[in-house]
mmCIF file of C-alpha atoms and ligand atoms in Angstrom:
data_model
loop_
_atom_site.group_PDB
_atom_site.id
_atom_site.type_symbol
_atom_site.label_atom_id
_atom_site.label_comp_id
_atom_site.label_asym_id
_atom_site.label_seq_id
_atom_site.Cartn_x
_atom_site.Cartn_y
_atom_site.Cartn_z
ATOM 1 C CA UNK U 1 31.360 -29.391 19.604
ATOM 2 C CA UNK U 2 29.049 -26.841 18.577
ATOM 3 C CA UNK U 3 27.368 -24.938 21.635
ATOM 4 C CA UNK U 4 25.609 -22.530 19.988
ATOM 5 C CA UNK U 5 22.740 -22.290 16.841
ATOM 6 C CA UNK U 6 24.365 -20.806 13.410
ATOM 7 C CA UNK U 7 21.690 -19.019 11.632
ATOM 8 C CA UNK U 8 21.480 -17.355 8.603
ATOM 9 C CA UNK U 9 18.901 -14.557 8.293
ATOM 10 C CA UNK U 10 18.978 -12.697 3.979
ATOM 11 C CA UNK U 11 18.218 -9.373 4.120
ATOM 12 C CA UNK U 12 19.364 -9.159 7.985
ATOM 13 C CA UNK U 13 20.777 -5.235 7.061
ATOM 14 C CA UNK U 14 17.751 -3.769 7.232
ATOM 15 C CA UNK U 15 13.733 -3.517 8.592
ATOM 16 C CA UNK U 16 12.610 -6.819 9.660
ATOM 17 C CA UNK U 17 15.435 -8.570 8.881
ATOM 18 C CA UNK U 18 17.692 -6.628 10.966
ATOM 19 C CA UNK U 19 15.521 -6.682 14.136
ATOM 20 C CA UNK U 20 15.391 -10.992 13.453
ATOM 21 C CA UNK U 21 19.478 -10.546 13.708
ATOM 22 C CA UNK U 22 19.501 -8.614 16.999
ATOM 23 C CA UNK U 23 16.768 -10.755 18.751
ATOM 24 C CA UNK U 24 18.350 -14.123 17.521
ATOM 25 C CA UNK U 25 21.343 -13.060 19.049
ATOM 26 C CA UNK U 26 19.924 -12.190 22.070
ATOM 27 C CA UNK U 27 18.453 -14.869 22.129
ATOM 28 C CA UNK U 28 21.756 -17.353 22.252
ATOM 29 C CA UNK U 29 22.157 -17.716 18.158
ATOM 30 C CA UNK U 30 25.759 -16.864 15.913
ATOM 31 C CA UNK U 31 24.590 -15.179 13.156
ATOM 32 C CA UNK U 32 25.111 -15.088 9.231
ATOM 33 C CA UNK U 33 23.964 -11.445 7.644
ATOM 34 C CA UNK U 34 23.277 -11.771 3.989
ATOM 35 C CA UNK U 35 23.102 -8.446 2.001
ATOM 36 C CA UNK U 36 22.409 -7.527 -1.174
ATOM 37 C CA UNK U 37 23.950 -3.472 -1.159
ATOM 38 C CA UNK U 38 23.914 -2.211 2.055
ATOM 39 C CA UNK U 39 27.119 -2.913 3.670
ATOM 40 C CA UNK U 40 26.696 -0.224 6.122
ATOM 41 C CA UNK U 41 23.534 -1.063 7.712
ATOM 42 C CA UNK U 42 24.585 -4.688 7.345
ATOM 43 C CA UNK U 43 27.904 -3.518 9.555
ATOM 44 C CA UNK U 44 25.892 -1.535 12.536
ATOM 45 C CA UNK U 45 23.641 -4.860 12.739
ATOM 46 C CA UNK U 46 26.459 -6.968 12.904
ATOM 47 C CA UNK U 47 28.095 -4.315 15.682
ATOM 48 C CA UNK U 48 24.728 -5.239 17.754
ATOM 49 C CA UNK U 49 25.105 -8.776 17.443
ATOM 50 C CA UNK U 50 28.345 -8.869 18.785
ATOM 51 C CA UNK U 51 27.755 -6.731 21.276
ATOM 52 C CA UNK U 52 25.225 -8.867 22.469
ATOM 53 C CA UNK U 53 28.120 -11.550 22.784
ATOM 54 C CA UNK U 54 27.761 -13.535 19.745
ATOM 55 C CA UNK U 55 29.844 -14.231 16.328
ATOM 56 C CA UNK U 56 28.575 -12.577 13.514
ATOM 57 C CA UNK U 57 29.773 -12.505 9.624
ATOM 58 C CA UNK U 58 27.943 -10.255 6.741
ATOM 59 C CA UNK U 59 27.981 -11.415 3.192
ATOM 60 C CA UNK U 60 26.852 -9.485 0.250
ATOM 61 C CA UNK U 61 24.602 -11.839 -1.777
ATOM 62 C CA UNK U 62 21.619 -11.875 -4.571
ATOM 63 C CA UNK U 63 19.669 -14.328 -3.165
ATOM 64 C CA UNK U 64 18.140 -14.850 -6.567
ATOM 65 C CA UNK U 65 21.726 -16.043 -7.990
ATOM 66 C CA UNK U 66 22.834 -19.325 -7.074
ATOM 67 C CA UNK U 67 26.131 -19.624 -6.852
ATOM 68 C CA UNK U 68 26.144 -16.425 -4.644
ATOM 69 C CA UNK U 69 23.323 -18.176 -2.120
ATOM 70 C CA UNK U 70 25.865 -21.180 -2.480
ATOM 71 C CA UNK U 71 29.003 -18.587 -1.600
ATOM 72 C CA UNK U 72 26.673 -17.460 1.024
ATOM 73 C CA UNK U 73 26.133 -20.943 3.087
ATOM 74 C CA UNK U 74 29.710 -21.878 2.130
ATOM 75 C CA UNK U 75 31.426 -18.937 3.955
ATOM 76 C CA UNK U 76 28.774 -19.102 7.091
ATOM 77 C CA UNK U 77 30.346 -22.913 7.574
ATOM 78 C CA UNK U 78 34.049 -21.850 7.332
ATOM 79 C CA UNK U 79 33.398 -19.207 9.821
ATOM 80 C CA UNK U 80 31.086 -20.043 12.001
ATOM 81 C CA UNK U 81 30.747 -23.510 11.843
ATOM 82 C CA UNK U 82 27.676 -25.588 10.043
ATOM 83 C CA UNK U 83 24.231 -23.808 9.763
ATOM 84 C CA UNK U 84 21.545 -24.578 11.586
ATOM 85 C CA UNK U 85 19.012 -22.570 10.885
ATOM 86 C CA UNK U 86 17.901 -20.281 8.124
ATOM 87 C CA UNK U 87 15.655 -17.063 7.766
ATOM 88 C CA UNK U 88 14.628 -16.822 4.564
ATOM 89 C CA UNK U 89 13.561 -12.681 4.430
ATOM 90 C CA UNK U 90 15.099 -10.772 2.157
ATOM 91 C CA UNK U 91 12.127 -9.363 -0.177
ATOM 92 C CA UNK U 92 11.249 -6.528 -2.802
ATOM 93 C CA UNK U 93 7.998 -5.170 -3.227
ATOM 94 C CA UNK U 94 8.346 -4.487 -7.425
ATOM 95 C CA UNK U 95 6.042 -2.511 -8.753
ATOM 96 C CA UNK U 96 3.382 -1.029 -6.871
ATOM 97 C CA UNK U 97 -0.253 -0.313 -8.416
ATOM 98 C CA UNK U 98 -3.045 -2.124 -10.594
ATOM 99 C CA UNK U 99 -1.380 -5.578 -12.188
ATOM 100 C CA UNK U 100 -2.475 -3.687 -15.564
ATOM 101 C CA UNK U 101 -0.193 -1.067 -15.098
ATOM 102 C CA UNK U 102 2.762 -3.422 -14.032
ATOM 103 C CA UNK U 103 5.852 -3.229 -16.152
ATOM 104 C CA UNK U 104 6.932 -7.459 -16.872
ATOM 105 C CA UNK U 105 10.382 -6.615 -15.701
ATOM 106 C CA UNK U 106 9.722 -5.466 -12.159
ATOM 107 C CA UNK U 107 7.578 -7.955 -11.791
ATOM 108 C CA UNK U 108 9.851 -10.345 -12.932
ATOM 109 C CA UNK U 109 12.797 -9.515 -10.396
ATOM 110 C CA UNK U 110 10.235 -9.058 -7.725
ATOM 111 C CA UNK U 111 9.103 -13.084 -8.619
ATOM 112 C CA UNK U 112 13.148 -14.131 -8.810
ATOM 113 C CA UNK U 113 13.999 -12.720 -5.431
ATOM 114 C CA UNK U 114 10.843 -13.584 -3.298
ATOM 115 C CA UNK U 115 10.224 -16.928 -4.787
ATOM 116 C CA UNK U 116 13.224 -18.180 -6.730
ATOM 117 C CA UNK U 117 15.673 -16.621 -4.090
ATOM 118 C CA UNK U 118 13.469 -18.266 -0.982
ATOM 119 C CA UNK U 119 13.766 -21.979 -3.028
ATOM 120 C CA UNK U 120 17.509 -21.666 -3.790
ATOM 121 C CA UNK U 121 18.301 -20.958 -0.214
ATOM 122 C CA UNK U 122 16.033 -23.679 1.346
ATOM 123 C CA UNK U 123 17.035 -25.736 -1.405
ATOM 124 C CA UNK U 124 20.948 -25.051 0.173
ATOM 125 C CA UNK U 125 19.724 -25.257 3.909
ATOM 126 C CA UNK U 126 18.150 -28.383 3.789
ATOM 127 C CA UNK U 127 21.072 -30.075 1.871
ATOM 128 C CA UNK U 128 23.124 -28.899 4.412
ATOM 129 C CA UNK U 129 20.547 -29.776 7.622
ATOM 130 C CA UNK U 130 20.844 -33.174 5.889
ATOM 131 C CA UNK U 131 24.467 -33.627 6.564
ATOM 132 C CA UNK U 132 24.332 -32.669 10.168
ATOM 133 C CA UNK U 133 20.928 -34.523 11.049
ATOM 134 C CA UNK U 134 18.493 -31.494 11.090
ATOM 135 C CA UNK U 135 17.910 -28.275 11.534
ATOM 136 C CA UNK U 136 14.821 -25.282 11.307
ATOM 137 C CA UNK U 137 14.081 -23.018 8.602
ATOM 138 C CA UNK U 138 11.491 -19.892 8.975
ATOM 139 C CA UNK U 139 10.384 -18.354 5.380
ATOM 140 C CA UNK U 140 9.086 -14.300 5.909
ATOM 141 C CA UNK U 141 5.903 -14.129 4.147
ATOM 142 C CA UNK U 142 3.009 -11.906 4.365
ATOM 143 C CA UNK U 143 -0.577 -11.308 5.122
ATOM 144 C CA UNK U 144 -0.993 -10.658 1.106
ATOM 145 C CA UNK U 145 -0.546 -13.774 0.814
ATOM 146 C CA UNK U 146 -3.874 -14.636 1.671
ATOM 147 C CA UNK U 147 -5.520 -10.844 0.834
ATOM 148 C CA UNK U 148 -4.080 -10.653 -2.272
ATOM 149 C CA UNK U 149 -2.861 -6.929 -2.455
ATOM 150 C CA UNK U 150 -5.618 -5.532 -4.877
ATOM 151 C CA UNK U 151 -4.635 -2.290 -6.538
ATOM 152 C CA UNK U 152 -0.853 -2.148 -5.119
ATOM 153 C CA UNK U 153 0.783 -5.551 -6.247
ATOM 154 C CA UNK U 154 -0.962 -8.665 -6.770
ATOM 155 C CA UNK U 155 2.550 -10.389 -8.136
ATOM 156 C CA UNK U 156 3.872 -9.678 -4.923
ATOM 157 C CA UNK U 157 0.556 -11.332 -3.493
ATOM 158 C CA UNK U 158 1.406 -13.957 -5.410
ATOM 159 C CA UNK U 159 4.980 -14.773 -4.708
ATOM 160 C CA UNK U 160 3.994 -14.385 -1.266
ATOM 161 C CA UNK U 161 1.451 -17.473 -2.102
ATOM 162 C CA UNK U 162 4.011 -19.308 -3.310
ATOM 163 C CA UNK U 163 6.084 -19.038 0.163
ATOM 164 C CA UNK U 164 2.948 -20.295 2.237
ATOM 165 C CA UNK U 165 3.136 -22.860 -0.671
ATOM 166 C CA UNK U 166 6.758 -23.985 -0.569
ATOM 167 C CA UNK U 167 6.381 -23.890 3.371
ATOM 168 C CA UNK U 168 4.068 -26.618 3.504
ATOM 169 C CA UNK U 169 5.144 -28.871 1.253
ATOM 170 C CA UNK U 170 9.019 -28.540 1.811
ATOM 171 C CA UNK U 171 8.041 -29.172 5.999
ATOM 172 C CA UNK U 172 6.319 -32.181 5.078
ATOM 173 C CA UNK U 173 9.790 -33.142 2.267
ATOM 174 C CA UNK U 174 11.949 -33.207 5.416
ATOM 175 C CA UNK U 175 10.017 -33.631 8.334
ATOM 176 C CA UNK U 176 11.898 -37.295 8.762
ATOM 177 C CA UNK U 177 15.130 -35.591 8.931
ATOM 178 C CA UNK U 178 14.781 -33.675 11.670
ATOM 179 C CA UNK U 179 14.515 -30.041 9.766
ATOM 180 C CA UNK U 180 11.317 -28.235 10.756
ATOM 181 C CA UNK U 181 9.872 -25.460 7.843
ATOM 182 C CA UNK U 182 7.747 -22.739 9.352
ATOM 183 C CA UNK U 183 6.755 -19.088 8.248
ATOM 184 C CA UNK U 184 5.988 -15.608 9.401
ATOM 185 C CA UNK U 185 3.216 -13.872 7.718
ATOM 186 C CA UNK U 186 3.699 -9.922 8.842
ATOM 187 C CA UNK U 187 1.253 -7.269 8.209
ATOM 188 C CA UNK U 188 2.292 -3.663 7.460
ATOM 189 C CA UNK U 189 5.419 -3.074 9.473
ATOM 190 C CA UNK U 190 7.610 -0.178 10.024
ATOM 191 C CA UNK U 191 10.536 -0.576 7.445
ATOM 192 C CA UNK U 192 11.761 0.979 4.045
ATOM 193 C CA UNK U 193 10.277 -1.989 2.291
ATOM 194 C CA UNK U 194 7.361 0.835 1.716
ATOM 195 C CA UNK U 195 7.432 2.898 -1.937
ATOM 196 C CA UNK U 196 5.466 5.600 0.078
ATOM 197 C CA UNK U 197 7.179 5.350 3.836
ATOM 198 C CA UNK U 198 4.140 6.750 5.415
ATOM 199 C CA UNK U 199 2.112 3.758 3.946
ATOM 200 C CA UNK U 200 2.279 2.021 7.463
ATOM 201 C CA UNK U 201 0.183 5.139 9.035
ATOM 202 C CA UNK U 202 -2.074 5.547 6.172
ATOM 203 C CA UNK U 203 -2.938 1.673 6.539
ATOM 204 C CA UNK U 204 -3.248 1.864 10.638
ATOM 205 C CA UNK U 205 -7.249 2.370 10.735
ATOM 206 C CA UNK U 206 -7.962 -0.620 8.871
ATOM 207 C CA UNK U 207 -6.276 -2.508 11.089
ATOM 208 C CA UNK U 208 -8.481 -4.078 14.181
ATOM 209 C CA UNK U 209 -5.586 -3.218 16.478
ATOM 210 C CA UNK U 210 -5.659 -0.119 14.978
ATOM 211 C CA UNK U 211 -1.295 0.517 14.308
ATOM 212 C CA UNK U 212 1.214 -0.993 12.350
ATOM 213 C CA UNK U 213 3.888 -3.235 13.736
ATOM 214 C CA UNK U 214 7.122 -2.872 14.596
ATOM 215 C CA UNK U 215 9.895 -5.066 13.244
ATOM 216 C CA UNK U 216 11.157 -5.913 16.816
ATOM 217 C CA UNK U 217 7.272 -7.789 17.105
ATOM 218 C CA UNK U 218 7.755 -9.808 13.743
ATOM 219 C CA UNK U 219 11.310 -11.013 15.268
ATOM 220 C CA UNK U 220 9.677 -12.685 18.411
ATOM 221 C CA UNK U 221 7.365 -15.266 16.542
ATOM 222 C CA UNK U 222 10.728 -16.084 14.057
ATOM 223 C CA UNK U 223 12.451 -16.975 17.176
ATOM 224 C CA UNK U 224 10.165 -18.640 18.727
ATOM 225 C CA UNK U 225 9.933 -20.793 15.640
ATOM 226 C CA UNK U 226 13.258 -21.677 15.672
ATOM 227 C CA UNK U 227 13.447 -22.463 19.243
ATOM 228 C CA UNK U 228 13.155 -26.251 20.804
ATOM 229 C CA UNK U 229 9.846 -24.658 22.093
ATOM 230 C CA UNK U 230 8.443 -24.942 18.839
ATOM 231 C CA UNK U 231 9.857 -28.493 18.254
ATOM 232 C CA UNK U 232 6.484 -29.845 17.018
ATOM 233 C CA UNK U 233 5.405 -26.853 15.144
ATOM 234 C CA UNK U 234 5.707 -27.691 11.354
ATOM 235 C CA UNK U 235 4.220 -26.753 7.880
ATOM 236 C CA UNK U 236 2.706 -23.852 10.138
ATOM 237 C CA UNK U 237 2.242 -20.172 8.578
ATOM 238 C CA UNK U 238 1.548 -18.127 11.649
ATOM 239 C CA UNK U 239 0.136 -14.278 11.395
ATOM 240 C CA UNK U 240 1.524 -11.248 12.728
ATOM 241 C CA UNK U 241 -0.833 -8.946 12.054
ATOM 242 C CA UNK U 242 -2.977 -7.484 14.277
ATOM 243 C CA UNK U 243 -5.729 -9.014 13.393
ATOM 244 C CA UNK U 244 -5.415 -7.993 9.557
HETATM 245 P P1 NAP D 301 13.376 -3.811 3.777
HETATM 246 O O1 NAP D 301 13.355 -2.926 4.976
HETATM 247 O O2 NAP D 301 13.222 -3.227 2.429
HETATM 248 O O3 NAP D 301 14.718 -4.692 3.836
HETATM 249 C C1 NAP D 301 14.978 -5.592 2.805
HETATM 250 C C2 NAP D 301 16.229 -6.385 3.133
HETATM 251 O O4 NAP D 301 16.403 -7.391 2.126
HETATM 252 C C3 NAP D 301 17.489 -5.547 3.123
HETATM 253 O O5 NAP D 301 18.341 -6.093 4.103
HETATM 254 C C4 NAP D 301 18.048 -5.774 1.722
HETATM 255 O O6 NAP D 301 19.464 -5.614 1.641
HETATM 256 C C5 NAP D 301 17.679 -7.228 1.513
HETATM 257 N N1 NAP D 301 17.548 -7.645 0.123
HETATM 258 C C6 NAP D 301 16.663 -7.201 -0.814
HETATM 259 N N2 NAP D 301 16.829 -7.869 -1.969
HETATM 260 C C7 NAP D 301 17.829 -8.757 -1.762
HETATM 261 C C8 NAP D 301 18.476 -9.738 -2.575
HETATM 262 N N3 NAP D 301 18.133 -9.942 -3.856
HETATM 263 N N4 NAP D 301 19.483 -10.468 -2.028
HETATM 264 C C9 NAP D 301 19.844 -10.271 -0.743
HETATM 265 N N5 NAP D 301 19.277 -9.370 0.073
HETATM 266 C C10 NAP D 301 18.294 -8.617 -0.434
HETATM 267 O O7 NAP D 301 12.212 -4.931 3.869
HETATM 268 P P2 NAP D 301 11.399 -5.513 5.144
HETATM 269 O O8 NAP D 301 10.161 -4.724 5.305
HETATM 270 O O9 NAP D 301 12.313 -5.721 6.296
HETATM 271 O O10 NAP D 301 10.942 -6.917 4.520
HETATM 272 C C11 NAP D 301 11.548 -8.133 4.898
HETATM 273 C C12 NAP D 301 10.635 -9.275 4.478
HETATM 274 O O11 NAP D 301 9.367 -9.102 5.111
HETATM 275 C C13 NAP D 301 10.350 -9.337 2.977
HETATM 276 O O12 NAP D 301 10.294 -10.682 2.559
HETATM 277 C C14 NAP D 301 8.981 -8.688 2.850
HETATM 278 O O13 NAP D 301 8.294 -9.158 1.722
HETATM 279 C C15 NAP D 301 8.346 -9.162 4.146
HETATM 280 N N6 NAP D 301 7.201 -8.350 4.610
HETATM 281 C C16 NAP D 301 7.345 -7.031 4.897
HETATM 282 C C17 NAP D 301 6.241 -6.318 5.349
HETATM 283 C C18 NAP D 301 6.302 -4.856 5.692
HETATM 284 O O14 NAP D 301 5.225 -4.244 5.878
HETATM 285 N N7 NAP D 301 7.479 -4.261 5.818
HETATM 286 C C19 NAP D 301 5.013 -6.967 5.509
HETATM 287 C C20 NAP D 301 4.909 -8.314 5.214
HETATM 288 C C21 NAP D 301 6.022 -9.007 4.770
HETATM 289 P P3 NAP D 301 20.158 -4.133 1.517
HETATM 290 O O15 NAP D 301 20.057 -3.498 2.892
HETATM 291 O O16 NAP D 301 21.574 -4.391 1.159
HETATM 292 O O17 NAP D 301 19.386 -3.379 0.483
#
């Protein structure tokens, strides 16, 4: 019998991804690290996990590839028992400035990982969820989503669209079996994700709550998401922001 959730959180080595690990397991959750390079960071956040008193497994993965998301879900079941839950987060920015100076490439990789990536590991969630009569998934978006990231990377924008997108109608493709599909929309947070890392104070006066966030504040709402708290939340996109 299976006592606790088995979650899977991509890109759980570093920023906002990494504080979603440590809280989860706090929280009473086994958790699945996918990584794409960082073994190290994915290592210390596994460390905290366990320390915490919960299993824990990293696996280096390109979410965009699908037989690694596939290697990814298979090795989280043989180790820690059938998933759960998934956190789809791991993201790349791609180029940054006006879409006319964006090179096709970037842009391209950027679309693979934070659209393509996000479907193929739903895609793999849900068929599991299926099998074992439900489960909750929780797709990272962003506030560009809906602002549209003018003059820094409207593609991004864009893919981010596509998550809000793929959030609604995949929560309303499996609401009958028992999986609930939610996201997180984060404003400017306090990670590497940034191509200048003092971006986050630059940004902070145009904020009404006048700071960026911390990654420890985005991990909260994912939890709460995925908690029998939120067992009638679905199809929801739910800002953390403040106030942007
Ligand atoms: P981050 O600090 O740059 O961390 C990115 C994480 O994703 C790392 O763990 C990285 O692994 C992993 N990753 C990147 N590409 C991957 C791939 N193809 N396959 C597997 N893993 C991959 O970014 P973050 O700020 O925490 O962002 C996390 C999510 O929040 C993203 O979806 C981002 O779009 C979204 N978001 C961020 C902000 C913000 O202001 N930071 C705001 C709104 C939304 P390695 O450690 O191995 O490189």
């Amino acid at each position: 019998m299976q006592h606790h959730p088995v979650t899977v959180v991509t890109g759980g080595s570093r920023g906002i991804g990494a504080a979603v690990c440590v809280r989860l397991a706090e929280d009473g959750h086994d958790v699945v690290i996918g990584y794409r390079s960082n073994a190290t960071a994915a290592d210390e956040v596994a460390a905290t996990v366990r320390a915490a008193g919960r299993r824990c497994v990293t696996v280096q993965v390109d979410t965009a590839d699908e037989a690694d998301v596939d290697r990814l879900f298979d090795t989280a079941a043989a180790e820690l028992g059938p998933v759960t839950a998934l956190v789809n987060n791991a993201g790349v920015g791609g180029p940054v400035g006006p879409l006319a100076e964006a090179d096709a490439e970037g842009m391209r990789r950027a679309l693979e990982v934070n659209v393509l990536g996000y479907l193929l590991c739903a895609r793999r969630a849900v068929r599991d969820m299926k099998a074992r009569g439900g489960g909750a998934i929780v797709n990272i978006s962003s506030v560009a989503a809906t602002l549209g990231g003018p003059g820094e990377y409207v593609h991004y924008a864009a893919a981010k669209g596509a998550v809000d997108t793929l959030t609604v109608g995949l929560s309303k493709e499996v609401a009958e079996d028992g999986i609930r599909v939610n996201a997180v929309a984060p404003g400017v947070i306090w990670t590497e994700f940034h191509a200048d890392p003092q971006r986050p104070a630059k940004l902070a006066a145009g904020i009404p709550m006048g700071r960026s966030g911390q990654p420890s504040e985005v991990a909260g709402a994912v939890s709460w998401l995925l908690s029998d708290d939120a067992s009638y939340a679905t199809g929801t996109v739910l800002r953390v922001s403040g106030g942007r």
